[in-house]
mmCIF file of C-alpha atoms in Angstrom:
data_model
loop_
_atom_site.group_PDB
_atom_site.id
_atom_site.type_symbol
_atom_site.label_atom_id
_atom_site.label_comp_id
_atom_site.label_asym_id
_atom_site.label_seq_id
_atom_site.Cartn_x
_atom_site.Cartn_y
_atom_site.Cartn_z
ATOM 1 C CA LYS P 1 98.666 64.032 102.819
ATOM 2 C CA ALA P 2 96.644 66.071 100.346
ATOM 3 C CA GLY P 3 96.842 69.842 100.568
ATOM 4 C CA VAL P 4 94.119 72.434 100.641
ATOM 5 C CA THR P 5 91.862 72.219 97.625
ATOM 6 C CA GLN P 6 89.713 74.996 96.212
ATOM 7 C CA THR P 7 87.043 74.855 93.566
ATOM 8 C CA PRO P 8 86.526 76.207 91.063
ATOM 9 C CA ARG P 9 89.956 77.528 90.111
ATOM 10 C CA TYR P 10 88.584 80.177 87.765
ATOM 11 C CA LEU P 11 85.267 81.997 87.563
ATOM 12 C CA ILE P 12 83.885 84.744 85.378
ATOM 13 C CA LYS P 13 80.744 86.477 86.614
ATOM 14 C CA THR P 14 78.735 89.541 85.731
ATOM 15 C CA ARG P 15 78.061 92.477 88.032
ATOM 16 C CA GLY P 16 75.063 91.865 90.220
ATOM 17 C CA GLN P 17 75.385 88.082 90.214
ATOM 18 C CA GLN P 18 76.376 86.009 93.203
ATOM 19 C CA VAL P 19 79.092 83.388 93.527
ATOM 20 C CA THR P 20 79.972 80.517 95.859
ATOM 21 C CA LEU P 21 83.515 79.292 96.337
ATOM 22 C CA SER P 22 84.481 76.039 98.020
ATOM 23 C CA CYS P 23 87.437 75.013 100.164
ATOM 24 C CA SER P 24 88.441 71.597 101.509
ATOM 25 C CA PRO P 25 91.066 71.823 104.264
ATOM 26 C CA ILE P 26 93.945 69.463 104.925
ATOM 27 C CA SER P 27 92.718 66.270 106.553
ATOM 28 C CA GLY P 28 92.567 66.761 110.306
ATOM 29 C CA HIS P 29 92.554 70.554 110.106
ATOM 30 C CA ARG P 30 89.466 72.075 111.628
ATOM 31 C CA SER P 31 89.995 75.780 111.068
ATOM 32 C CA VAL P 32 89.509 77.506 107.724
ATOM 33 C CA SER P 33 90.340 81.116 106.932
ATOM 34 C CA TRP P 34 89.563 83.073 103.791
ATOM 35 C CA TYR P 35 91.663 85.865 102.283
ATOM 36 C CA GLN P 36 91.247 88.171 99.319
ATOM 37 C CA GLN P 37 94.334 89.000 97.263
ATOM 38 C CA THR P 38 94.424 91.959 94.884
ATOM 39 C CA PRO P 39 97.343 93.889 93.366
ATOM 40 C CA GLY P 40 96.242 97.084 95.085
ATOM 41 C CA GLN P 41 95.293 95.872 98.564
ATOM 42 C CA GLY P 42 97.462 92.773 98.883
ATOM 43 C CA LEU P 43 96.322 89.922 101.097
ATOM 44 C CA GLN P 44 93.364 90.829 103.269
ATOM 45 C CA PHE P 45 91.600 88.663 105.819
ATOM 46 C CA LEU P 46 87.930 87.924 105.207
ATOM 47 C CA PHE P 47 86.877 85.524 107.976
ATOM 48 C CA GLU P 48 87.778 82.396 109.900
ATOM 49 C CA TYR P 49 85.664 79.379 110.776
ATOM 50 C CA PHE P 50 86.130 76.689 113.370
ATOM 51 C CA SER P 51 83.594 74.074 114.445
ATOM 52 C CA GLU P 52 81.061 75.531 112.032
ATOM 53 C CA THR P 53 81.254 78.912 113.779
ATOM 54 C CA GLN P 54 82.666 82.160 112.479
ATOM 55 C CA ARG P 55 85.372 83.129 114.958
ATOM 56 C CA ASN P 56 86.730 86.270 113.379
ATOM 57 C CA LYS P 57 85.762 88.629 110.573
ATOM 58 C CA GLY P 58 87.691 91.203 108.581
ATOM 59 C CA ASN P 59 86.552 94.583 107.303
ATOM 60 C CA PHE P 60 84.469 93.503 104.361
ATOM 61 C CA PRO P 61 80.835 94.380 103.579
ATOM 62 C CA GLY P 62 78.006 92.040 104.463
ATOM 63 C CA ARG P 63 77.870 90.868 100.826
ATOM 64 C CA PHE P 64 80.727 88.560 101.783
ATOM 65 C CA SER P 65 79.630 85.606 103.855
ATOM 66 C CA GLY P 66 80.747 82.102 104.584
ATOM 67 C CA ARG P 67 79.986 78.910 106.372
ATOM 68 C CA GLN P 68 81.651 75.738 107.496
ATOM 69 C CA PHE P 69 80.270 72.239 107.450
ATOM 70 C CA SER P 70 80.652 69.461 109.987
ATOM 71 C CA ASN P 71 83.437 67.882 107.887
ATOM 72 C CA SER P 72 85.371 71.201 108.097
ATOM 73 C CA ARG P 73 84.817 72.033 104.437
ATOM 74 C CA SER P 74 83.991 75.687 103.946
ATOM 75 C CA GLU P 75 82.229 77.841 101.430
ATOM 76 C CA MET P 76 82.244 81.573 100.925
ATOM 77 C CA ASN P 77 79.579 83.505 99.107
ATOM 78 C CA VAL P 78 79.657 86.928 97.531
ATOM 79 C CA SER P 79 76.323 88.444 96.612
ATOM 80 C CA THR P 80 75.589 91.357 94.283
ATOM 81 C CA LEU P 81 79.031 91.216 92.708
ATOM 82 C CA GLU P 82 80.887 94.446 91.954
ATOM 83 C CA LEU P 83 83.797 95.030 89.586
ATOM 84 C CA GLY P 84 86.039 95.579 92.604
ATOM 85 C CA ASP P 85 85.399 92.044 93.805
ATOM 86 C CA SER P 86 87.661 90.727 91.059
ATOM 87 C CA ALA P 87 90.470 89.048 92.962
ATOM 88 C CA LEU P 88 92.195 85.835 93.907
ATOM 89 C CA TYR P 89 90.317 84.274 96.830
ATOM 90 C CA LEU P 90 92.502 82.116 99.003
ATOM 91 C CA CYS P 91 91.550 79.593 101.605
ATOM 92 C CA ALA P 92 93.931 78.548 104.371
ATOM 93 C CA SER P 93 93.562 75.693 106.800
ATOM 94 C CA SER P 94 95.085 75.140 110.220
ATOM 95 C CA LEU P 95 94.748 72.619 112.999
ATOM 96 C CA ALA P 96 92.895 75.003 115.274
ATOM 97 C CA PRO P 97 91.872 78.649 115.411
ATOM 98 C CA GLY P 98 94.148 81.307 116.694
ATOM 99 C CA GLY P 99 96.854 83.155 114.862
ATOM 100 C CA SER P 100 99.689 81.078 116.283
ATOM 101 C CA TYR P 101 98.930 77.941 114.294
ATOM 102 C CA GLU P 102 100.534 77.350 110.908
ATOM 103 C CA GLN P 103 98.176 78.215 108.081
ATOM 104 C CA TYR P 104 98.477 76.387 104.763
ATOM 105 C CA PHE P 105 97.000 77.951 101.664
ATOM 106 C CA GLY P 106 95.207 76.444 98.720
ATOM 107 C CA PRO P 107 95.837 77.500 95.102
ATOM 108 C CA GLY P 108 93.003 80.011 95.167
ATOM 109 C CA THR P 109 89.988 80.794 93.040
ATOM 110 C CA ARG P 110 90.502 83.541 90.478
ATOM 111 C CA LEU P 111 87.253 85.524 90.251
ATOM 112 C CA THR P 112 86.743 87.990 87.424
ATOM 113 C CA VAL P 113 83.697 90.250 87.514
ATOM 114 C CA THR P 114 82.709 91.914 84.231
ATOM 115 C CA GLY W 1 94.883 96.240 114.503
ATOM 116 C CA GLU W 2 98.226 94.892 113.402
ATOM 117 C CA ASN W 3 100.108 96.750 110.652
ATOM 118 C CA VAL W 4 102.996 95.022 108.880
ATOM 119 C CA GLU W 5 105.408 96.897 106.633
ATOM 120 C CA GLN W 6 107.760 95.064 104.289
ATOM 121 C CA HIS W 7 110.877 96.244 102.435
ATOM 122 C CA PRO W 8 112.069 96.259 99.759
ATOM 123 C CA SER W 9 109.198 95.820 97.319
ATOM 124 C CA THR W 10 111.534 94.403 94.670
ATOM 125 C CA LEU W 11 114.905 92.721 94.986
ATOM 126 C CA SER W 12 117.206 91.530 92.216
ATOM 127 C CA VAL W 13 120.205 89.385 93.152
ATOM 128 C CA GLN W 14 122.856 87.454 91.300
ATOM 129 C CA GLU W 15 122.627 83.686 91.589
ATOM 130 C CA GLY W 16 124.666 82.555 94.559
ATOM 131 C CA ASP W 17 124.342 85.849 96.438
ATOM 132 C CA SER W 18 122.202 86.399 99.544
ATOM 133 C CA ALA W 19 118.820 88.086 99.746
ATOM 134 C CA VAL W 20 117.408 89.847 102.793
ATOM 135 C CA ILE W 21 113.827 91.019 103.281
ATOM 136 C CA LYS W 22 112.812 93.072 106.301
ATOM 137 C CA CYS W 23 109.458 93.547 108.019
ATOM 138 C CA THR W 24 108.225 95.628 110.917
ATOM 139 C CA TYR W 25 105.050 95.140 112.908
ATOM 140 C CA SER W 26 103.052 97.440 115.141
ATOM 141 C CA ASP W 27 101.324 95.253 117.741
ATOM 142 C CA SER W 28 103.699 94.224 120.508
ATOM 143 C CA ALA W 29 101.270 91.428 121.462
ATOM 144 C CA SER W 30 101.862 89.581 118.165
ATOM 145 C CA ASN W 31 103.753 86.360 118.763
ATOM 146 C CA TYR W 32 103.813 84.417 115.508
ATOM 147 C CA PHE W 33 105.646 85.481 112.343
ATOM 148 C CA PRO W 34 105.438 83.274 109.240
ATOM 149 C CA TRP W 35 106.977 83.816 105.820
ATOM 150 C CA TYR W 36 105.296 82.745 102.599
ATOM 151 C CA LYS W 37 106.570 82.267 99.068
ATOM 152 C CA GLN W 38 104.121 82.716 96.212
ATOM 153 C CA GLU W 39 104.918 81.616 92.685
ATOM 154 C CA LEU W 40 102.912 82.695 89.674
ATOM 155 C CA GLY W 41 99.507 81.058 89.567
ATOM 156 C CA LYS W 42 99.868 79.418 92.972
ATOM 157 C CA GLY W 43 98.792 80.083 96.508
ATOM 158 C CA PRO W 44 101.258 81.253 99.174
ATOM 159 C CA GLN W 45 103.497 78.483 100.488
ATOM 160 C CA LEU W 46 104.663 78.556 104.096
ATOM 161 C CA ILE W 47 108.462 78.394 104.012
ATOM 162 C CA ILE W 48 109.496 79.227 107.561
ATOM 163 C CA ASP W 49 108.051 80.745 110.708
ATOM 164 C CA ILE W 50 109.236 82.021 114.057
ATOM 165 C CA ARG W 51 107.577 82.584 117.398
ATOM 166 C CA SER W 52 108.242 85.358 119.835
ATOM 167 C CA ASN W 53 110.132 83.162 122.294
ATOM 168 C CA VAL W 54 112.841 82.495 119.684
ATOM 169 C CA GLY W 55 115.329 84.968 118.210
ATOM 170 C CA GLU W 56 116.466 83.035 115.172
ATOM 171 C CA LYS W 57 115.470 79.971 113.180
ATOM 172 C CA LYS W 58 117.204 78.323 110.246
ATOM 173 C CA ASP W 59 116.147 75.761 107.662
ATOM 174 C CA GLN W 60 118.847 74.928 105.120
ATOM 175 C CA ARG W 61 119.388 78.099 103.031
ATOM 176 C CA ILE W 62 116.601 80.057 104.718
ATOM 177 C CA ALA W 63 116.772 81.801 108.073
ATOM 178 C CA VAL W 64 114.538 84.183 109.956
ATOM 179 C CA THR W 65 115.498 86.544 112.770
ATOM 180 C CA LEU W 66 113.219 88.344 115.184
ATOM 181 C CA ASN W 67 113.892 91.428 117.281
ATOM 182 C CA LYS W 68 110.936 91.837 119.637
ATOM 183 C CA THR W 69 112.228 95.035 121.172
ATOM 184 C CA ALA W 70 112.454 96.778 117.825
ATOM 185 C CA LYS W 71 109.400 94.913 116.476
ATOM 186 C CA HIS W 72 111.054 93.758 113.311
ATOM 187 C CA PHE W 73 111.885 90.437 111.698
ATOM 188 C CA SER W 74 113.849 89.482 108.618
ATOM 189 C CA LEU W 75 114.129 86.672 106.077
ATOM 190 C CA HIS W 76 117.578 85.673 104.862
ATOM 191 C CA ILE W 77 118.105 83.476 101.815
ATOM 192 C CA THR W 78 121.670 82.364 101.184
ATOM 193 C CA GLU W 79 123.198 80.922 98.008
ATOM 194 C CA THR W 80 120.191 82.020 95.965
ATOM 195 C CA GLN W 81 119.078 79.903 93.030
ATOM 196 C CA PRO W 82 116.794 80.703 90.069
ATOM 197 C CA GLU W 83 113.988 78.718 91.706
ATOM 198 C CA ASP W 84 114.031 81.208 94.583
ATOM 199 C CA SER W 85 112.515 83.780 92.219
ATOM 200 C CA ALA W 86 109.009 84.511 93.554
ATOM 201 C CA VAL W 87 107.020 86.946 95.667
ATOM 202 C CA TYR W 88 107.711 86.662 99.395
ATOM 203 C CA PHE W 89 105.282 87.798 102.082
ATOM 204 C CA CYS W 90 105.867 88.296 105.767
ATOM 205 C CA ALA W 91 102.981 88.146 108.219
ATOM 206 C CA ALA W 92 102.234 88.593 111.890
ATOM 207 C CA SER W 93 99.506 87.312 114.154
ATOM 208 C CA GLY W 94 98.732 85.860 117.529
ATOM 209 C CA ALA W 95 97.650 88.859 119.515
ATOM 210 C CA PRO W 96 94.827 88.013 121.932
ATOM 211 C CA ASN W 97 91.474 87.763 120.162
ATOM 212 C CA ASP W 98 93.132 88.456 116.808
ATOM 213 C CA TYR W 99 93.198 85.227 114.850
ATOM 214 C CA LYS W 100 94.038 86.561 111.445
ATOM 215 C CA LEU W 101 97.350 86.839 109.660
ATOM 216 C CA SER W 102 98.258 90.435 108.805
ATOM 217 C CA PHE W 103 100.473 90.454 105.722
ATOM 218 C CA GLY W 104 103.158 92.735 104.408
ATOM 219 C CA ALA W 105 102.799 94.031 100.854
ATOM 220 C CA GLY W 106 105.246 91.491 99.427
ATOM 221 C CA THR W 107 108.734 91.481 97.919
ATOM 222 C CA THR W 108 109.314 90.355 94.345
ATOM 223 C CA VAL W 109 112.642 88.535 94.303
ATOM 224 C CA THR W 110 114.396 87.930 90.990
ATOM 225 C CA VAL W 111 117.495 85.756 90.912
ATOM 226 C CA ARG W 112 119.665 86.478 87.865
ATOM 227 C CA ALA W 113 121.499 83.495 86.406
#
């Protein structure tokens, strides 16, 4: 069974631009969560989607948004990019929402903002 | 919200020795505790997990223990090998209405040949 896939793997953007990242969960998994990983803050939860609905959201500004499609694929968008948004963005999929289900991570998208 | 602390931040062991990483959590309602291994350039890989109704779980050279009363859990790696070198993260989740994983800061494990 294929794992979680994320595209693109690397991105370089300029301050003020916007970016869209994509995540395809493991087949049969219906919940997708997004995390930001930085050396200073570690792994931080962004949001979780299930059945095309955002179920939970972390403490990030409104510039960070996401959505989920009927096939469970998810996208996250960051508008008006800032230097501090440079990070590894990880997507994790699980069978269902709720913190008690195993979450499997993709390889991440490395975003660099210049 | 949940707060997870992880120690040590770095750990160097001789090949064949054991490695132990410890984590504490703050929310007594948390009931799921996974451990992830992250190698350079890759996403975190789930290596073992434990739920609050179990005190210990083992999978070959890896074991995890949970002490609910003290709110701490530990990862034990026996007979370490060079391929065990990576960053290890503990996490906690499962409290009602809290779907996210709260991660520890990570432990960089180096296995010396």
